PDB file of C-alpha atoms and ligand atoms in Angstrom:
ATOM      1  CA  MET A  94      55.274  15.713  20.542  1.00 45.00           C
ATOM      2  CA  CYS A  95      53.000  17.520  18.267  1.00 47.00           C
ATOM      3  CA  ALA A  96      51.130  20.620  18.840  1.00 51.00           C
ATOM      4  CA  THR A  97      47.448  20.086  19.136  1.00 52.00           C
ATOM      5  CA  SER A  98      47.324  21.550  15.560  1.00 56.00           C
ATOM      6  CA  SER A  99      49.357  19.633  13.623  1.00 59.00           C
ATOM      7  CA  ILE A 100      47.788  15.956  15.200  1.00 55.00           C
ATOM      8  CA  LEU A 101      43.634  18.032  14.589  1.00 53.00           C
ATOM      9  CA  ALA A 102      45.779  18.402  10.638  1.00 56.00           C
ATOM     10  CA  LYS A 103      47.555  15.014  10.023  1.00 59.00           C
ATOM     11  CA  TRP A 104      44.154  13.607  11.218  1.00 58.00           C
ATOM     12  CA  THR A 105      41.649  15.190   9.737  1.00 53.00           C
ATOM     13  CA  PRO A 106      39.698  12.686   7.723  1.00 53.00           C
ATOM     14  CA  VAL A 107      40.859  12.770   4.019  1.00 52.00           C
ATOM     15  CA  GLU A 108      38.817  10.795   1.871  1.00 53.00           C
ATOM     16  CA  THR A 109      40.605  11.079  -1.640  1.00 53.00           C
ATOM     17  CA  ALA A 110      38.418   7.847  -3.639  1.00 51.00           C
ATOM     18  CA  PRO A 111      34.746   8.624  -4.359  1.00 47.00           C
ATOM     19  CA  PRO A 112      32.627   6.873  -2.640  1.00 46.00           C
ATOM     20  CA  LYS A 113      31.611   3.241  -3.918  1.00 48.00           C
ATOM     21  CA  ALA A 114      29.832   0.365  -2.755  1.00 48.00           C
ATOM     22  CA  ASP A 115      30.920  -1.384   0.081  1.00 49.00           C
ATOM     23  CA  PRO A 116      30.728  -4.166   1.946  1.00 49.00           C
ATOM     24  CA  LEU A 117      32.152  -2.222   4.841  1.00 50.00           C
ATOM     25  CA  HIS A 118      29.456   0.312   4.912  1.00 50.00           C
ATOM     26  CA  ASN A 119      26.424  -2.023   5.843  1.00 48.00           C
ATOM     27  CA  HIS A 120      23.920  -0.298   7.797  1.00 47.00           C
ATOM     28  CA  SER A 121      21.671  -3.038   7.907  1.00 46.00           C
ATOM     29  CA  ASP A 122      23.079  -5.223  10.414  1.00 51.00           C
ATOM     30  CA  LYS A 123      23.016  -4.935  14.545  1.00 50.00           C
ATOM     31  CA  ALA A 124      26.416  -3.707  14.801  1.00 58.00           C
ATOM     32  CA  SER A 125      25.881  -0.226  13.289  1.00 64.00           C
ATOM     33  CA  MET A 126      24.742   1.121  15.881  1.00 88.00           C
ATOM     34  CA  ALA A 127      25.836   0.269  19.311  1.00 96.00           C
ATOM     35  CA  LYS A 128      27.169   2.794  23.001  1.00 97.00           C
ATOM     36  CA  LEU A 129      30.819   3.966  22.432  1.00 98.00           C
ATOM     37  CA  LEU A 130      33.227   4.296  25.288  1.00 98.00           C
ATOM     38  CA  THR A 131      36.262   6.490  24.154  1.00 98.00           C
ATOM     39  CA  VAL A 132      39.397   6.907  26.667  1.00 98.00           C
ATOM     40  CA  GLU A 133      41.958   9.094  24.361  1.00 97.00           C
ATOM     41  CA  ASP A 134      43.116  11.850  26.428  1.00 97.00           C
ATOM     42  CA  GLU A 135      44.043  15.028  23.912  1.00 96.00           C
ATOM     43  CA  THR A 136      41.048  16.439  22.887  1.00 97.00           C
ATOM     44  CA  ALA A 137      41.460  16.739  19.257  1.00 95.00           C
ATOM     45  CA  ILE A 138      41.725  13.156  19.223  1.00 95.00           C
ATOM     46  CA  ARG A 139      38.925  11.818  21.594  1.00 97.00           C
ATOM     47  CA  GLU A 140      37.105  14.738  19.676  1.00 97.00           C
ATOM     48  CA  LEU A 141      37.205  13.258  16.490  1.00 96.00           C
ATOM     49  CA  LEU A 142      37.125   9.269  17.272  1.00 97.00           C
ATOM     50  CA  ALA A 143      33.377  10.644  18.898  1.00 97.00           C
ATOM     51  CA  PHE A 144      32.921  12.434  15.561  1.00 97.00           C
ATOM     52  CA  ILE A 145      33.666   9.219  13.265  1.00 97.00           C
ATOM     53  CA  CYS A 146      32.145   6.974  15.347  1.00 97.00           C
ATOM     54  CA  GLU A 147      28.135   9.238  15.772  1.00 97.00           C
ATOM     55  CA  THR A 148      28.682   9.784  12.115  1.00 95.00           C
ATOM     56  CA  ASP A 149      29.147   5.780  11.589  1.00 94.00           C
ATOM     57  CA  GLY A 150      25.346   5.806  13.619  1.00 95.00           C
ATOM     58  CA  HIS A 151      27.066   5.061  17.223  1.00 96.00           C
ATOM     59  CA  GLU A 152      26.186   6.593  20.314  1.00 97.00           C
ATOM     60  CA  VAL A 153      29.465   7.883  21.597  1.00 98.00           C
ATOM     61  CA  VAL A 154      30.302   8.757  25.696  1.00 98.00           C
ATOM     62  CA  LYS A 155      33.624  10.406  26.505  1.00 98.00           C
ATOM     63  CA  ALA A 156      36.230  10.262  28.419  1.00 98.00           C
ATOM     64  CA  ALA A 157      39.831  11.764  29.527  1.00 98.00           C
ATOM     65  CA  ASN A 158      41.215   9.942  31.569  1.00 98.00           C
ATOM     66  CA  LEU A 159      40.678   6.460  33.687  1.00 98.00           C
ATOM     67  CA  ALA A 160      38.890   8.384  36.400  1.00 98.00           C
ATOM     68  CA  GLU A 161      35.865  10.108  33.647  1.00 98.00           C
ATOM     69  CA  ALA A 162      36.438   6.152  32.338  1.00 98.00           C
ATOM     70  CA  ARG A 163      35.831   3.858  35.848  1.00 98.00           C
ATOM     71  CA  VAL A 164      32.659   6.317  35.590  1.00 98.00           C
ATOM     72  CA  ALA A 165      31.236   5.704  32.598  1.00 97.00           C
ATOM     73  CA  LEU A 166      31.940   2.164  33.010  1.00 97.00           C
ATOM     74  CA  ARG A 167      30.068   1.637  36.040  1.00 96.00           C
ATOM     75  CA  SER A 168      27.285   3.886  34.569  1.00 95.00           C
ATOM     76  CA  GLY A 169      26.438   0.262  32.159  1.00 93.00           C
ATOM     77  CA  GLY A 170      25.444  -0.469  28.690  1.00 95.00           C
ATOM     78  CA  LEU A 171      28.695   0.271  26.680  1.00 97.00           C
ATOM     79  CA  ASP A 172      28.807  -1.650  23.782  1.00 97.00           C
ATOM     80  CA  LEU A 173      32.473  -1.274  22.715  1.00 98.00           C
ATOM     81  CA  ILE A 174      35.514   0.364  24.772  1.00 98.00           C
ATOM     82  CA  LEU A 175      38.075   2.602  22.426  1.00 98.00           C
ATOM     83  CA  LEU A 176      40.985   2.574  24.643  1.00 97.00           C
ATOM     84  CA  ASP A 177      44.430   4.772  23.911  1.00 96.00           C
ATOM     85  CA  VAL A 178      47.130   3.257  25.539  1.00 94.00           C
ATOM     86  CA  MET A 179      48.998   6.687  27.803  1.00 93.00           C
ATOM     87  CA  LEU A 180      47.094   8.778  29.823  1.00 96.00           C
ATOM     88  CA  PRO A 181      47.344  10.711  32.221  1.00 97.00           C
ATOM     89  CA  ASP A 182      46.068   9.033  35.634  1.00 97.00           C
ATOM     90  CA  GLY A 183      47.726   5.827  34.248  1.00 96.00           C
ATOM     91  CA  SER A 184      47.981   2.968  31.025  1.00 94.00           C
ATOM     92  CA  GLY A 185      44.767   1.775  29.728  1.00 95.00           C
ATOM     93  CA  PHE A 186      46.097  -1.482  29.737  1.00 94.00           C
ATOM     94  CA  ASP A 187      45.855  -1.103  33.734  1.00 94.00           C
ATOM     95  CA  PHE A 188      41.832  -0.152  32.784  1.00 97.00           C
ATOM     96  CA  LEU A 189      41.897  -3.504  30.564  1.00 97.00           C
ATOM     97  CA  ARG A 190      42.527  -5.645  33.457  1.00 96.00           C
ATOM     98  CA  GLU A 191      39.909  -3.341  35.295  1.00 96.00           C
ATOM     99  CA  VAL A 192      37.346  -4.176  32.484  1.00 97.00           C
ATOM    100  CA  ARG A 193      37.894  -8.059  32.621  1.00 96.00           C
ATOM    101  CA  ALA A 194      37.879  -8.562  36.047  1.00 96.00           C
ATOM    102  CA  ASP A 195      34.480  -6.903  36.479  1.00 94.00           C
ATOM    103  CA  GLY A 196      31.824  -9.095  36.405  1.00 92.00           C
ATOM    104  CA  ASP A 197      29.462  -7.247  34.989  1.00 93.00           C
ATOM    105  CA  ASN A 198      31.164  -5.507  32.161  1.00 96.00           C
ATOM    106  CA  ALA A 199      34.137  -8.872  32.142  1.00 96.00           C
ATOM    107  CA  SER A 200      32.588  -9.394  28.371  1.00 96.00           C
ATOM    108  CA  VAL A 201      32.524  -5.693  27.023  1.00 97.00           C
ATOM    109  CA  PRO A 202      34.876  -5.972  23.519  1.00 98.00           C
ATOM    110  CA  VAL A 203      38.025  -3.079  23.450  1.00 97.00           C
ATOM    111  CA  VAL A 204      39.662  -1.871  21.184  1.00 97.00           C
ATOM    112  CA  MET A 205      43.281  -0.481  21.574  1.00 95.00           C
ATOM    113  CA  ILE A 206      44.219   2.968  20.184  1.00 93.00           C
ATOM    114  CA  THR A 207      47.634   2.421  20.249  1.00 87.00           C
ATOM    115  CA  ALA A 208      50.760   4.119  18.010  1.00 82.00           C
ATOM    116  CA  ARG A 209      52.857   3.620  14.680  1.00 72.00           C
ATOM    117  CA  GLY A 210      55.332   1.025  15.434  1.00 72.00           C
ATOM    118  CA  ASP A 211      54.822   0.633  19.400  1.00 78.00           C
ATOM    119  CA  GLU A 212      54.759  -3.708  18.380  1.00 83.00           C
ATOM    120  CA  ALA A 213      55.106  -4.624  22.352  1.00 86.00           C
ATOM    121  CA  ASP A 214      51.973  -2.028  22.905  1.00 84.00           C
ATOM    122  CA  ARG A 215      50.055  -4.413  20.671  1.00 84.00           C
ATOM    123  CA  VAL A 216      50.591  -7.698  22.007  1.00 87.00           C
ATOM    124  CA  GLU A 217      50.782  -6.371  25.661  1.00 87.00           C
ATOM    125  CA  GLY A 218      47.037  -5.268  24.851  1.00 87.00           C
ATOM    126  CA  LEU A 219      45.987  -8.807  23.206  1.00 88.00           C
ATOM    127  CA  ASP A 220      47.801 -10.506  25.946  1.00 89.00           C
ATOM    128  CA  ALA A 221      45.607  -8.609  28.077  1.00 89.00           C
ATOM    129  CA  GLY A 222      42.454  -9.272  26.568  1.00 93.00           C
ATOM    130  CA  ALA A 223      42.228  -6.604  23.623  1.00 96.00           C
ATOM    131  CA  ASP A 224      39.088  -7.326  20.803  1.00 96.00           C
ATOM    132  CA  ASP A 225      41.452  -5.317  18.491  1.00 95.00           C
ATOM    133  CA  TYR A 226      43.605  -2.392  17.801  1.00 92.00           C
ATOM    134  CA  VAL A 227      43.733   0.275  16.138  1.00 92.00           C
ATOM    135  CA  VAL A 228      46.909   1.986  15.233  1.00 91.00           C
ATOM    136  CA  LYS A 229      47.382   5.741  14.906  1.00 88.00           C
ATOM    137  CA  PRO A 230      46.975   7.767  12.350  1.00 87.00           C
ATOM    138  CA  PHE A 231      43.775   5.500  11.485  1.00 89.00           C
ATOM    139  CA  MET A 232      41.857   6.283   8.667  1.00 93.00           C
ATOM    140  CA  PRO A 233      38.354   7.022   9.428  1.00 95.00           C
ATOM    141  CA  ARG A 234      36.859   4.243   6.932  1.00 95.00           C
ATOM    142  CA  GLU A 235      39.569   1.367   8.954  1.00 94.00           C
ATOM    143  CA  LEU A 236      38.143   2.643  12.692  1.00 96.00           C
ATOM    144  CA  THR A 237      34.850   2.512  12.073  1.00 95.00           C
ATOM    145  CA  ALA A 238      35.097  -0.574   9.838  1.00 95.00           C
ATOM    146  CA  ARG A 239      37.042  -3.035  12.977  1.00 95.00           C
ATOM    147  CA  ILE A 240      34.363  -1.208  15.459  1.00 96.00           C
ATOM    148  CA  ARG A 241      31.430  -3.087  13.642  1.00 95.00           C
ATOM    149  CA  ALA A 242      33.810  -6.222  13.228  1.00 96.00           C
ATOM    150  CA  VAL A 243      34.280  -6.674  16.469  1.00 97.00           C
ATOM    151  CA  LEU A 244      30.770  -5.363  17.812  1.00 96.00           C
ATOM    152  CA  ARG A 245      29.828  -8.325  15.628  1.00 95.00           C
ATOM    153  CA  ARG A 246      31.811 -11.028  17.231  1.00 94.00           C
ATOM    154  CA  ALA A 247      30.377 -10.037  20.334  1.00 93.00           C
ATOM    155  CA  SER A 248      27.721 -10.203  18.993  1.00 90.00           C
ATOM    156  CA  ALA A 249      27.391 -13.532  18.453  1.00 88.00           C
ATOM    157  CA  ARG A 250      29.655 -15.274  20.461  1.00 78.00           C
ATOM    158  CA  PRO A 251      27.799 -17.005  23.699  1.00 70.00           C
ATOM    159  CA  ARG A 252      26.997 -15.441  27.065  1.00 60.00           C
TER     160      ARG A 252
HETATM  161 CA1   CA B 628      47.008   9.228  25.071  1.00 92.42          CA
END
């Protein structure tokens, strides 16, 4: 698609509005610190996702493909998974179904990362048990707000 440098330039967080009081940036609730797994094969995007999530107070485990994601899943303790769709060794949807069929991890929230305009991906993700989706390129504040909302819903639901 594009060269990595242009992706990075396009994805660099830009905050044009001055800081203001924002209920989405309330760090006092327990959803504000979680252990996240990011599954994304494009290094620039993976590092950006990790940077945004770490800046928001989360611990981040990074996976560049499904093999690394499976290792991270088995090691346990994940509070949420950020999952790209197109990965070098398979589809994010396949991994989502593996998570949902995994006794220990079936209830871990999954947020799919889909390409802009790819409605079919979003529908398939939600049908396969995704909790939410984020469209690339995303705004950092939208990403962190969606992560916190999903974590809050997950902590409120019965186990
Ligand atoms: Ca990808």
